[in-house]
Every structure is written in C-alpha cells, then in structure tokens.
PDB file of C-alpha atoms and ligand atoms in Angstrom:
ATOM      1  CA  UNK A   7       0.000   0.000   0.000  1.00 67.00           C
ATOM      2  CA  UNK A   8       2.816   2.432   0.925  1.00 68.00           C
ATOM      3  CA  UNK A   9       4.430   1.615  -2.364  1.00 77.00           C
ATOM      4  CA  UNK A  10       1.253   2.565  -4.317  1.00 73.00           C
ATOM      5  CA  UNK A  11       0.933   5.774  -2.316  1.00 70.00           C
ATOM      6  CA  UNK A  12       4.567   6.593  -3.090  1.00 73.00           C
ATOM      7  CA  UNK A  13       4.036   6.056  -6.819  1.00 74.00           C
ATOM      8  CA  UNK A  14       0.871   8.186  -6.779  1.00 74.00           C
ATOM      9  CA  UNK A  15       2.643  11.028  -4.977  1.00 75.00           C
ATOM     10  CA  UNK A  16       5.493  10.812  -7.469  1.00 74.00           C
ATOM     11  CA  UNK A  17       3.095  11.023 -10.401  1.00 73.00           C
ATOM     12  CA  UNK A  18       1.315  14.022  -8.820  1.00 66.00           C
ATOM     13  CA  UNK A  19       4.569  15.886  -8.182  1.00 74.00           C
ATOM     14  CA  UNK A  20       5.824  15.146 -11.683  1.00 74.00           C
ATOM     15  CA  UNK A  21       2.597  16.384 -13.343  1.00 76.00           C
ATOM     16  CA  UNK A  22       2.676  19.543 -11.231  1.00 80.00           C
ATOM     17  CA  UNK A  23       6.257  20.274 -12.307  1.00 73.00           C
ATOM     18  CA  UNK A  24       5.335  19.625 -15.934  1.00 71.00           C
ATOM     19  CA  UNK A  25       2.290  21.911 -15.672  1.00 74.00           C
ATOM     20  CA  UNK A  26       4.280  24.729 -14.075  1.00 75.00           C
ATOM     21  CA  UNK A  27       6.976  24.425 -16.746  1.00 69.00           C
ATOM     22  CA  UNK A  28       4.531  24.753 -19.645  1.00 69.00           C
ATOM     23  CA  UNK A  29       2.529  27.480 -17.897  1.00 70.00           C
ATOM     24  CA  UNK A  30       5.774  29.451 -17.476  1.00 68.00           C
ATOM     25  CA  UNK A  31       6.734  29.013 -21.119  1.00 71.00           C
ATOM     26  CA  UNK A  32       3.271  30.012 -22.318  1.00 64.00           C
ATOM     27  CA  UNK A  33       3.248  33.121 -20.101  1.00 64.00           C
ATOM     28  CA  UNK A  34       6.680  34.133 -21.384  1.00 63.00           C
ATOM     29  CA  UNK A  35       5.616  33.716 -24.974  1.00 62.00           C
ATOM     30  CA  UNK A  36       2.389  35.674 -24.409  1.00 57.00           C
ATOM     31  CA  UNK A  37       4.253  38.552 -22.730  1.00 54.00           C
ATOM     32  CA  UNK A  38       6.839  38.615 -25.501  1.00 57.00           C
ATOM     33  CA  UNK A  39       4.159  38.807 -28.182  1.00 51.00           C
ATOM     34  CA  UNK A  40       2.318  41.565 -26.342  1.00 53.00           C
ATOM     35  CA  UNK A  41       5.450  43.656 -25.983  1.00 59.00           C
ATOM     36  CA  UNK A  42       6.023  43.980 -29.689  1.00 81.00           C
ATOM     37  CA  UNK A  43       2.587  44.130 -31.232  1.00 93.00           C
ATOM     38  CA  UNK A  44       0.486  47.144 -32.019  1.00 96.00           C
ATOM     39  CA  UNK A  45      -2.101  48.176 -34.583  1.00 97.00           C
ATOM     40  CA  UNK A  46      -2.314  51.716 -35.924  1.00 98.00           C
ATOM     41  CA  UNK A  47      -5.811  52.543 -37.099  1.00 98.00           C
ATOM     42  CA  UNK A  48      -6.664  55.366 -39.468  1.00 98.00           C
ATOM     43  CA  UNK A  49      -8.192  57.870 -40.144  1.00 98.00           C
ATOM     44  CA  UNK A  50      -6.608  60.291 -37.677  1.00 98.00           C
ATOM     45  CA  UNK A  51      -8.701  63.323 -36.716  1.00 97.00           C
ATOM     46  CA  UNK A  52      -5.874  65.675 -37.684  1.00 96.00           C
ATOM     47  CA  UNK A  53      -2.542  65.309 -39.440  1.00 97.00           C
ATOM     48  CA  UNK A  54       0.264  64.765 -36.929  1.00 98.00           C
ATOM     49  CA  UNK A  55       2.924  67.453 -36.532  1.00 98.00           C
ATOM     50  CA  UNK A  56       6.119  65.950 -37.898  1.00 97.00           C
ATOM     51  CA  UNK A  57       8.290  68.308 -35.834  1.00 96.00           C
ATOM     52  CA  UNK A  58       6.558  67.349 -32.606  1.00 97.00           C
ATOM     53  CA  UNK A  59       6.973  63.618 -33.179  1.00 96.00           C
ATOM     54  CA  UNK A  60      10.567  63.532 -34.340  1.00 95.00           C
ATOM     55  CA  UNK A  61      12.100  66.442 -32.444  1.00 94.00           C
ATOM     56  CA  UNK A  62      10.341  69.486 -31.030  1.00 95.00           C
ATOM     57  CA  UNK A  63       7.687  71.854 -32.336  1.00 96.00           C
ATOM     58  CA  UNK A  64       8.194  75.383 -31.126  1.00 93.00           C
ATOM     59  CA  UNK A  65       5.169  76.901 -32.840  1.00 94.00           C
ATOM     60  CA  UNK A  66       2.578  78.140 -30.389  1.00 89.00           C
ATOM     61  CA  UNK A  67      -0.093  78.210 -33.036  1.00 94.00           C
ATOM     62  CA  UNK A  68       0.794  74.915 -34.728  1.00 97.00           C
ATOM     63  CA  UNK A  69      -2.175  73.736 -36.755  1.00 96.00           C
ATOM     64  CA  UNK A  70      -1.046  70.112 -36.782  1.00 97.00           C
ATOM     65  CA  UNK A  71      -1.804  67.528 -34.127  1.00 96.00           C
ATOM     66  CA  UNK A  72       0.451  67.045 -31.092  1.00 96.00           C
ATOM     67  CA  UNK A  73      -1.897  64.325 -29.787  1.00 94.00           C
ATOM     68  CA  UNK A  74      -0.614  60.750 -29.789  1.00 95.00           C
ATOM     69  CA  UNK A  75      -2.159  59.476 -33.049  1.00 97.00           C
ATOM     70  CA  UNK A  76      -1.410  56.828 -35.662  1.00 98.00           C
ATOM     71  CA  UNK A  77       0.578  58.985 -38.089  1.00 98.00           C
ATOM     72  CA  UNK A  78       2.613  60.385 -35.194  1.00 98.00           C
ATOM     73  CA  UNK A  79       3.510  56.849 -34.139  1.00 97.00           C
ATOM     74  CA  UNK A  80       4.423  55.953 -37.709  1.00 98.00           C
ATOM     75  CA  UNK A  81       6.681  59.046 -37.858  1.00 98.00           C
ATOM     76  CA  UNK A  82       8.387  57.871 -34.692  1.00 97.00           C
ATOM     77  CA  UNK A  83       8.850  54.267 -35.850  1.00 97.00           C
ATOM     78  CA  UNK A  84      10.520  55.459 -39.051  1.00 98.00           C
ATOM     79  CA  UNK A  85      12.536  58.138 -37.332  1.00 97.00           C
ATOM     80  CA  UNK A  86      13.932  55.628 -34.817  1.00 96.00           C
ATOM     81  CA  UNK A  87      15.464  53.496 -37.600  1.00 98.00           C
ATOM     82  CA  UNK A  88      19.196  53.095 -37.156  1.00 98.00           C
ATOM     83  CA  UNK A  89      20.311  50.787 -39.958  1.00 98.00           C
ATOM     84  CA  UNK A  90      17.715  50.192 -42.632  1.00 98.00           C
ATOM     85  CA  UNK A  91      14.243  51.046 -43.871  1.00 98.00           C
ATOM     86  CA  UNK A  92      12.740  48.898 -46.626  1.00 98.00           C
ATOM     87  CA  UNK A  93       9.509  50.404 -47.924  1.00 98.00           C
ATOM     88  CA  UNK A  94       7.196  48.433 -50.199  1.00 98.00           C
ATOM     89  CA  UNK A  95       4.147  50.662 -50.668  1.00 98.00           C
ATOM     90  CA  UNK A  96       1.763  51.077 -53.602  1.00 98.00           C
ATOM     91  CA  UNK A  97       1.308  54.894 -53.454  1.00 97.00           C
ATOM     92  CA  UNK A  98       3.564  57.495 -51.779  1.00 98.00           C
ATOM     93  CA  UNK A  99       2.302  61.078 -51.947  1.00 98.00           C
ATOM     94  CA  UNK A 100       2.686  62.133 -48.297  1.00 97.00           C
ATOM     95  CA  UNK A 101       5.495  64.701 -48.181  1.00 97.00           C
ATOM     96  CA  UNK A 102       6.127  64.307 -44.445  1.00 97.00           C
ATOM     97  CA  UNK A 103       6.692  60.558 -44.744  1.00 98.00           C
ATOM     98  CA  UNK A 104       9.019  61.129 -47.703  1.00 98.00           C
ATOM     99  CA  UNK A 105      10.872  63.740 -45.601  1.00 97.00           C
ATOM    100  CA  UNK A 106      11.427  61.194 -42.842  1.00 98.00           C
ATOM    101  CA  UNK A 107      12.933  58.745 -45.358  1.00 98.00           C
ATOM    102  CA  UNK A 108      15.223  61.469 -46.747  1.00 98.00           C
ATOM    103  CA  UNK A 109      16.335  62.465 -43.240  1.00 97.00           C
ATOM    104  CA  UNK A 110      17.012  58.804 -42.415  1.00 98.00           C
ATOM    105  CA  UNK A 111      19.165  58.481 -45.535  1.00 98.00           C
ATOM    106  CA  UNK A 112      21.059  61.630 -44.581  1.00 98.00           C
ATOM    107  CA  UNK A 113      21.952  60.198 -41.191  1.00 96.00           C
ATOM    108  CA  UNK A 114      23.327  57.008 -42.752  1.00 98.00           C
ATOM    109  CA  UNK A 115      20.331  54.665 -42.747  1.00 98.00           C
ATOM    110  CA  UNK A 116      20.028  52.469 -45.855  1.00 98.00           C
ATOM    111  CA  UNK A 117      16.668  53.363 -47.413  1.00 98.00           C
ATOM    112  CA  UNK A 118      15.135  51.310 -50.222  1.00 98.00           C
ATOM    113  CA  UNK A 119      11.716  51.879 -51.756  1.00 98.00           C
ATOM    114  CA  UNK A 120       9.619  49.631 -53.961  1.00 98.00           C
ATOM    115  CA  UNK A 121       6.475  51.138 -55.436  1.00 97.00           C
ATOM    116  CA  UNK A 122       4.030  50.727 -58.303  1.00 97.00           C
ATOM    117  CA  UNK A 123       5.225  51.953 -61.715  1.00 95.00           C
ATOM    118  CA  UNK A 124       1.901  53.569 -62.531  1.00 95.00           C
ATOM    119  CA  UNK A 125       1.873  55.614 -59.319  1.00 95.00           C
ATOM    120  CA  UNK A 126       5.267  57.230 -59.878  1.00 94.00           C
ATOM    121  CA  UNK A 127       3.965  60.167 -61.927  1.00 93.00           C
ATOM    122  CA  UNK A 128       0.607  60.822 -60.278  1.00 95.00           C
ATOM    123  CA  UNK A 129       0.039  64.322 -58.821  1.00 95.00           C
ATOM    124  CA  UNK A 130       1.849  64.754 -55.522  1.00 96.00           C
ATOM    125  CA  UNK A 131       3.971  61.633 -55.972  1.00 97.00           C
ATOM    126  CA  UNK A 132       7.113  61.793 -53.864  1.00 97.00           C
ATOM    127  CA  UNK A 133       9.038  59.240 -55.893  1.00 97.00           C
ATOM    128  CA  UNK A 134      11.075  61.602 -58.081  1.00 95.00           C
ATOM    129  CA  UNK A 135      11.874  63.734 -55.057  1.00 97.00           C
ATOM    130  CA  UNK A 136      13.066  60.646 -53.157  1.00 97.00           C
ATOM    131  CA  UNK A 137      15.193  59.639 -56.136  1.00 97.00           C
ATOM    132  CA  UNK A 138      16.655  63.121 -56.499  1.00 97.00           C
ATOM    133  CA  UNK A 139      17.760  62.968 -52.847  1.00 97.00           C
ATOM    134  CA  UNK A 140      19.511  59.655 -53.412  1.00 97.00           C
ATOM    135  CA  UNK A 141      16.934  57.169 -52.152  1.00 97.00           C
ATOM    136  CA  UNK A 142      17.076  53.901 -54.119  1.00 97.00           C
ATOM    137  CA  UNK A 143      13.672  53.320 -55.719  1.00 97.00           C
ATOM    138  CA  UNK A 144      12.573  50.390 -57.843  1.00 97.00           C
ATOM    139  CA  UNK A 145       9.216  49.700 -59.434  1.00 96.00           C
ATOM    140  CA  UNK A 146       7.418  46.846 -61.113  1.00 95.00           C
ATOM    141  CA  UNK A 147       6.918  46.912 -64.880  1.00 91.00           C
ATOM    142  CA  UNK A 148       3.464  45.520 -65.223  1.00 92.00           C
ATOM    143  CA  UNK A 149      -0.135  46.590 -65.686  1.00 93.00           C
ATOM    144  CA  UNK A 150      -0.882  44.624 -62.521  1.00 96.00           C
ATOM    145  CA  UNK A 151      -0.426  46.472 -59.269  1.00 97.00           C
ATOM    146  CA  UNK A 152       2.561  46.317 -56.954  1.00 97.00           C
ATOM    147  CA  UNK A 153      -0.071  46.566 -54.271  1.00 98.00           C
ATOM    148  CA  UNK A 154       1.827  45.818 -51.036  1.00 98.00           C
ATOM    149  CA  UNK A 155       1.846  48.284 -48.167  1.00 98.00           C
ATOM    150  CA  UNK A 156       4.562  47.180 -45.783  1.00 98.00           C
ATOM    151  CA  UNK A 157       7.754  48.563 -44.273  1.00 98.00           C
ATOM    152  CA  UNK A 158      10.618  46.697 -42.601  1.00 98.00           C
ATOM    153  CA  UNK A 159      12.574  48.753 -40.070  1.00 98.00           C
ATOM    154  CA  UNK A 160      16.085  47.659 -39.026  1.00 98.00           C
ATOM    155  CA  UNK A 161      15.045  44.082 -39.896  1.00 97.00           C
ATOM    156  CA  UNK A 162      13.462  44.069 -36.442  1.00 96.00           C
ATOM    157  CA  UNK A 163      10.001  45.407 -37.010  1.00 97.00           C
ATOM    158  CA  UNK A 164       7.424  45.236 -39.763  1.00 98.00           C
ATOM    159  CA  UNK A 165       4.446  47.487 -40.353  1.00 98.00           C
ATOM    160  CA  UNK A 166       1.889  46.009 -42.709  1.00 98.00           C
ATOM    161  CA  UNK A 167      -1.707  46.680 -43.610  1.00 98.00           C
ATOM    162  CA  UNK A 168      -3.964  48.617 -45.943  1.00 98.00           C
ATOM    163  CA  UNK A 169      -2.273  51.970 -45.444  1.00 98.00           C
ATOM    164  CA  UNK A 170      -0.966  53.823 -48.513  1.00 98.00           C
ATOM    165  CA  UNK A 171       1.230  56.836 -47.776  1.00 98.00           C
ATOM    166  CA  UNK A 172      -1.356  59.392 -48.863  1.00 97.00           C
ATOM    167  CA  UNK A 173      -3.202  62.245 -47.216  1.00 95.00           C
ATOM    168  CA  UNK A 174      -6.504  60.535 -47.948  1.00 96.00           C
ATOM    169  CA  UNK A 175      -5.393  57.419 -46.064  1.00 97.00           C
ATOM    170  CA  UNK A 176      -4.264  59.503 -43.083  1.00 97.00           C
ATOM    171  CA  UNK A 177      -7.361  61.600 -42.444  1.00 97.00           C
ATOM    172  CA  UNK A 178     -10.060  60.040 -44.613  1.00 97.00           C
ATOM    173  CA  UNK A 179     -10.003  56.303 -45.154  1.00 97.00           C
ATOM    174  CA  UNK A 180     -10.540  53.431 -42.757  1.00 98.00           C
ATOM    175  CA  UNK A 181      -7.109  51.802 -42.697  1.00 98.00           C
ATOM    176  CA  UNK A 182      -4.954  49.628 -40.483  1.00 98.00           C
ATOM    177  CA  UNK A 183      -1.261  49.074 -40.002  1.00 98.00           C
ATOM    178  CA  UNK A 184      -0.139  46.119 -37.925  1.00 98.00           C
ATOM    179  CA  UNK A 185       3.220  46.556 -36.182  1.00 97.00           C
ATOM    180  CA  UNK A 186       5.054  43.446 -35.057  1.00 97.00           C
ATOM    181  CA  UNK A 187       8.497  42.167 -34.148  1.00 96.00           C
ATOM    182  CA  UNK A 188       7.612  38.523 -34.695  1.00 95.00           C
ATOM    183  CA  UNK A 189      10.847  37.043 -36.138  1.00 95.00           C
ATOM    184  CA  UNK A 190       9.046  34.498 -38.320  1.00 95.00           C
ATOM    185  CA  UNK A 191       6.944  37.182 -39.975  1.00 96.00           C
ATOM    186  CA  UNK A 192       9.922  39.489 -40.343  1.00 96.00           C
ATOM    187  CA  UNK A 193      11.831  36.780 -42.209  1.00 97.00           C
ATOM    188  CA  UNK A 194       8.934  36.169 -44.565  1.00 98.00           C
ATOM    189  CA  UNK A 195       8.619  39.873 -45.379  1.00 98.00           C
ATOM    190  CA  UNK A 196      12.405  40.260 -45.716  1.00 98.00           C
ATOM    191  CA  UNK A 197      12.480  37.397 -48.215  1.00 98.00           C
ATOM    192  CA  UNK A 198       9.633  38.912 -50.180  1.00 98.00           C
ATOM    193  CA  UNK A 199      11.293  42.324 -50.258  1.00 98.00           C
ATOM    194  CA  UNK A 200      14.591  40.796 -51.472  1.00 98.00           C
ATOM    195  CA  UNK A 201      12.811  38.828 -54.177  1.00 97.00           C
ATOM    196  CA  UNK A 202      11.007  41.915 -55.491  1.00 98.00           C
ATOM    197  CA  UNK A 203      14.133  44.086 -55.202  1.00 97.00           C
ATOM    198  CA  UNK A 204      16.015  41.613 -57.403  1.00 96.00           C
ATOM    199  CA  UNK A 205      13.117  41.134 -59.768  1.00 95.00           C
ATOM    200  CA  UNK A 206      12.755  44.873 -60.440  1.00 95.00           C
ATOM    201  CA  UNK A 207      16.486  45.486 -60.780  1.00 88.00           C
ATOM    202  CA  UNK A 208      17.108  45.569 -64.529  1.00 60.00           C
ATOM    203  CA  UNK A 209      14.007  47.188 -65.901  1.00 52.00           C
ATOM    204  CA  UNK A 210      13.375  50.213 -63.761  1.00 46.00           C
ATOM    205  CA  UNK A 211      16.350  50.802 -61.527  1.00 49.00           C
ATOM    206  CA  UNK A 212      17.255  54.454 -61.199  1.00 49.00           C
TER     207      UNK A 212
HETATM  208 ZN1   ZN B 301       3.556  71.349 -34.139  1.00 69.44          ZN
END
C-alpha cells in the first residue's frame, strides 16, 4: 500500500512540475508577443505634426496635431530606424513621410523603396523627389499592381496593412497598419522584399 501511495505522490509531483513548466513558457511567450505588437488605425482626426513627433515643435499656433495618433507613431517608428528602412508601398504622396525617409538616408540609414510603376507620376507623388535625394527606388513593370503596403525597419520590425502613404489614407479612409516584431513574420517579409528588389532590378532601376 505504501508503495502505491509513493508512486501516486510521485506522479502528482511530476505532473505539477510539468504543468508549471509549460505554464511558465506560455506566459513568457504571451508577454513577448504583447510587448512587440500594435495596430495603428486610421483615419486620424488631424494630421500629426512631424516636428513634434521627431524632435520638437516650437510653434505656439501649430495647426497640426500634437496628440498621440497613428501617423505620429508611424513618424516615430521610421525616425527611430538606425540601420535600414525597406519600404514596399503602392502609393507614396505624403510629403512628411518622404521627408522622414530622406532624413534617415542623410543620417546614414540604408533606405530602399519599392512602389508601383503607374503611381510614380501621379500628382503629388514623392518618388522623383526621393530619387533626387539619393533614395534607391525600384518599381514593377506591369499593368498589374505592386499593391503591397509594408515597411521593414532595421530588420526588427514590420508594419503592414492597408495603409498607402497618402493624405486621404491619413485623415479620410478606414485603414490599419499592424506593427510586429515577430521574427518568423519578419523573415517572410524580408524574403519577399529581397525577391522583389532583385526582380525589379534591370528594368526600372534608377
Ligand atoms: Zn507642431
């Protein structure tokens, strides 16, 4: 009888240890995921003040938003880049976002942009300005759309969703931009960016 009791106790202790071990691992994983995930929803009520979000706005009558909003957070994510920014976005007409890319390039960040060939010459397009400042831009060469809207920052963070870099997307449309540091997802997006970067090399490189 004592022997049976001993075995039962052993089994109980072992299952408890096993349970605690998996509970710990699950909690760790959940916390990790929470730390690095965010969703930016648009439209914002007002356009964010670029100066406020990347340095300091000294204007007392600034007409742009100093509230914590989605564009402001996007400014900050891009501005915090230290090594690389890989942009793969269908339409880029927002001057402030183009400015942040140019500033990043000027402080030594490698900036690469992939966009749709038919959006390069639309009114307000920032592509020629980016090119003239030295940003490497490549486009598809097809009547189908290069329709992605994602950015990889420092190979550590991706922002992906429906958000084109346009004024209409910022203050008009319903849009989302998922931000994550999930390494598996980052690798998938990095691979896709590299594939497209190579694919668009010959035809439309600057
Ligand atoms: Zn301001």
